[in-house]
Amino acid sequence: MNMKVNLAGVELKNPVMTASGTFGSGAEYGEMVDLNGLGAVVTKGVANVPWPGNPTPRIAETYGGMINAIGLQNPGIEVFAKRDIPFLRQYDTKIIVNVCGRTTEDYVEVVERLGDEPVDMLEINISCPNVKEGGIAFGQDPKAVEAITREVKKHAKQPVIMKLSPNVTDITVMAKAAEAGGADVISLINTLTGMKIDINRRTFAVANKTGGLSGPAVKPVAVRMVYQAANAVKIPIIGMGGIMNAEDALEFILAGATAVSVGTANFHNPYATAEVVSGIENYMKKYNIEDINELVGAVR
Ligand SMILES: Cc1cc2nc3c(=O)[nH]c(=O)nc-3n(C[C@H](O)[C@H](O)[C@H](O)COP(=O)(O)O)c2cc1C
């Protein structure tokens, strides 16, 4: 039985990875989950310099999910490169570094700094506001998506995954823009912009007023977007959004995802990633599936 998948020439032992920002850089969860058993670990977003993140409160529970407005708090690329990469390199898993920035130059600086580091792929989070363009998120303008993809690709030594925002009218336009810019892979979905109001405090549940909705509540939207993107581009897709178990992961794979990321589920069940791997294996045995790749995009 084969569970290996290939993402732009990088071979993963299975299609299950962590979702950025929900697994730290692996150290805390590594005490509970054998990181050697995962296809890849995707790190929390890292910028060129340390970011303090947003004021608290920064997370709130919602029906079937959560809202977060962490604001991409991170220690900056220097600390990350010294502390987190050597930790992850001890394991036999692929390392995917999630990159954030405020300007194209910010992203390029991190991508160049990572060029000689032992990381396997880069995931570029383009849901951050582009302050140079007056706060319009990169990920909501197809011209900006194509331009930043092209610029990052010019400087990147590792294959590039562009992480798309679901807060758009037509995801296929964004997927095609990333492909046109030279993306090797696309990943989706990031969180959906939401709001929760605390009726007792009579204010917003998170200090940022709005936050990103994730968890099982977003899964049907995510599966739909993965299906649409898979039918719009030729490059591989990493699917995510509300995956709690193997059944959820298989929906994404059947819709067209070559690999999947498990995010919010880790907060609820720290063993979720490992359980998704063994659950997919059981499903393949049950239905006599020889190769996981037979399932990718099998529902049309
Ligand atoms: C607390 C939290 C922090 C996150 N941080 C990042 C991040 O740093 N970079 C990024 O690209 N996505 C980040 N995400 C988005 C997730 O990687 C994922 O795309 C999204 O939550 C949907 O998957 P899920 O429903 O399985 O969580 C974060 C999500 C959560 C809940």
Short mmCIF file of N, CA and C and ligand atoms in Angstrom, two decimals, residues 19-22 44-45 66 68 70 72 98 123 125 163 189-191 214-215 218 240-243 261-265 267, ligand 1:
data_model
loop_
_atom_site.label_atom_id
_atom_site.label_comp_id
_atom_site.label_asym_id
_atom_site.label_seq_id
_atom_site.Cartn_x
_atom_site.Cartn_y
_atom_site.Cartn_z
N ALA A 19 -1.19 22.36 10.10
CA ALA A 19 -1.53 23.66 9.51
C ALA A 19 -0.78 24.75 10.27
N SER A 20 -0.26 25.71 9.54
CA SER A 20 0.55 26.77 10.14
C SER A 20 -0.17 27.45 11.30
N GLY A 21 0.58 27.66 12.39
CA GLY A 21 0.06 28.42 13.53
C GLY A 21 -0.72 27.62 14.54
N THR A 22 -0.88 26.32 14.28
CA THR A 22 -1.69 25.49 15.18
C THR A 22 -0.87 24.37 15.81
N LYS A 44 4.67 27.79 12.25
CA LYS A 44 3.98 29.07 12.43
C LYS A 44 4.63 30.11 11.50
N GLY A 45 3.86 31.08 11.04
CA GLY A 45 4.40 32.10 10.15
C GLY A 45 5.59 32.83 10.75
N MET A 66 -13.52 28.23 16.00
CA MET A 66 -12.95 29.31 16.81
C MET A 66 -12.63 30.50 15.92
N ASN A 68 -9.71 33.52 15.64
CA ASN A 68 -8.43 33.99 16.19
C ASN A 68 -7.98 35.26 15.49
N ILE A 70 -4.50 36.41 16.23
CA ILE A 70 -3.18 36.40 16.86
C ILE A 70 -2.33 37.55 16.30
N LEU A 72 -0.14 37.16 13.80
CA LEU A 72 1.14 36.61 13.32
C LEU A 72 2.32 36.93 14.23
N ASN A 98 6.32 28.48 6.95
CA ASN A 98 5.31 29.46 6.57
C ASN A 98 5.89 30.86 6.74
N GLU A 123 5.97 28.05 2.45
CA GLU A 123 4.54 28.35 2.25
C GLU A 123 4.37 29.85 2.49
N ASN A 125 2.24 33.00 3.10
CA ASN A 125 0.92 33.40 3.58
C ASN A 125 0.61 34.79 3.03
N LYS A 163 -0.29 30.31 -0.20
CA LYS A 163 -1.46 30.02 0.64
C LYS A 163 -2.53 31.06 0.38
N ILE A 189 -7.78 26.25 2.74
CA ILE A 189 -8.04 27.68 2.89
C ILE A 189 -7.39 28.22 4.17
N ASN A 190 -7.07 29.52 4.14
CA ASN A 190 -6.74 30.21 5.37
C ASN A 190 -8.09 30.50 6.07
N THR A 191 -8.10 31.26 7.11
CA THR A 191 -9.35 31.47 7.87
C THR A 191 -10.29 32.45 7.16
N SER A 214 -12.06 29.34 11.96
CA SER A 214 -11.50 28.05 11.54
C SER A 214 -12.24 26.94 12.26
N GLY A 215 -11.90 25.69 11.92
CA GLY A 215 -12.53 24.55 12.57
C GLY A 215 -13.65 23.96 11.71
N VAL A 218 -16.07 25.59 9.04
CA VAL A 218 -15.68 26.09 7.71
C VAL A 218 -15.46 24.97 6.69
N MET A 240 -7.13 22.27 3.36
CA MET A 240 -7.33 22.36 4.81
C MET A 240 -8.55 23.21 5.12
N GLY A 241 -8.98 23.11 6.37
CA GLY A 241 -10.15 23.87 6.84
C GLY A 241 -11.09 22.92 7.54
N GLY A 242 -10.94 22.81 8.87
CA GLY A 242 -11.88 22.01 9.65
C GLY A 242 -11.65 20.52 9.66
N ILE A 243 -10.47 20.08 9.27
CA ILE A 243 -10.22 18.62 9.29
C ILE A 243 -10.05 18.16 10.74
N SER A 261 -3.78 19.56 5.51
CA SER A 261 -3.23 20.10 6.75
C SER A 261 -4.30 20.06 7.84
N VAL A 262 -3.86 19.70 9.04
CA VAL A 262 -4.75 19.63 10.20
C VAL A 262 -4.42 20.80 11.12
N GLY A 263 -5.40 21.66 11.40
CA GLY A 263 -5.15 22.87 12.16
C GLY A 263 -5.83 22.90 13.52
N THR A 264 -6.98 23.56 13.56
CA THR A 264 -7.72 23.76 14.82
C THR A 264 -7.91 22.47 15.60
N ALA A 265 -8.05 21.34 14.92
CA ALA A 265 -8.23 20.05 15.58
C ALA A 265 -7.14 19.78 16.62
N PHE A 267 -5.88 21.70 18.78
CA PHE A 267 -6.18 22.33 20.07
C PHE A 267 -7.18 21.47 20.87
C1 LIG B 1 -4.53 30.09 16.17
C2 LIG B 1 -4.28 30.03 14.69
C3 LIG B 1 -3.09 30.56 14.16
C4 LIG B 1 -2.84 30.52 12.79
N1 LIG B 1 -1.67 31.03 12.30
C5 LIG B 1 -1.40 30.97 10.97
C6 LIG B 1 -0.15 31.44 10.43
O1 LIG B 1 0.74 31.89 11.17
N2 LIG B 1 0.03 31.39 9.08
C7 LIG B 1 -0.93 30.86 8.23
O2 LIG B 1 -0.70 30.81 7.02
N3 LIG B 1 -2.10 30.38 8.72
C8 LIG B 1 -2.35 30.42 10.05
N4 LIG B 1 -3.55 29.91 10.53
C9 LIG B 1 -4.52 29.29 9.59
C10 LIG B 1 -4.42 27.77 9.57
O3 LIG B 1 -3.13 27.34 9.16
C11 LIG B 1 -5.50 27.15 8.65
O4 LIG B 1 -5.31 27.62 7.33
C12 LIG B 1 -6.93 27.46 9.07
O5 LIG B 1 -7.04 27.55 10.47
C13 LIG B 1 -7.95 26.45 8.54
O6 LIG B 1 -7.68 25.14 9.00
P1 LIG B 1 -8.32 24.49 10.35
O7 LIG B 1 -9.80 24.74 10.27
O8 LIG B 1 -7.95 23.05 10.30
O9 LIG B 1 -7.70 25.21 11.50
C14 LIG B 1 -3.81 29.94 11.92
C15 LIG B 1 -4.99 29.39 12.46
C16 LIG B 1 -5.23 29.42 13.81
C17 LIG B 1 -6.51 28.81 14.34
#
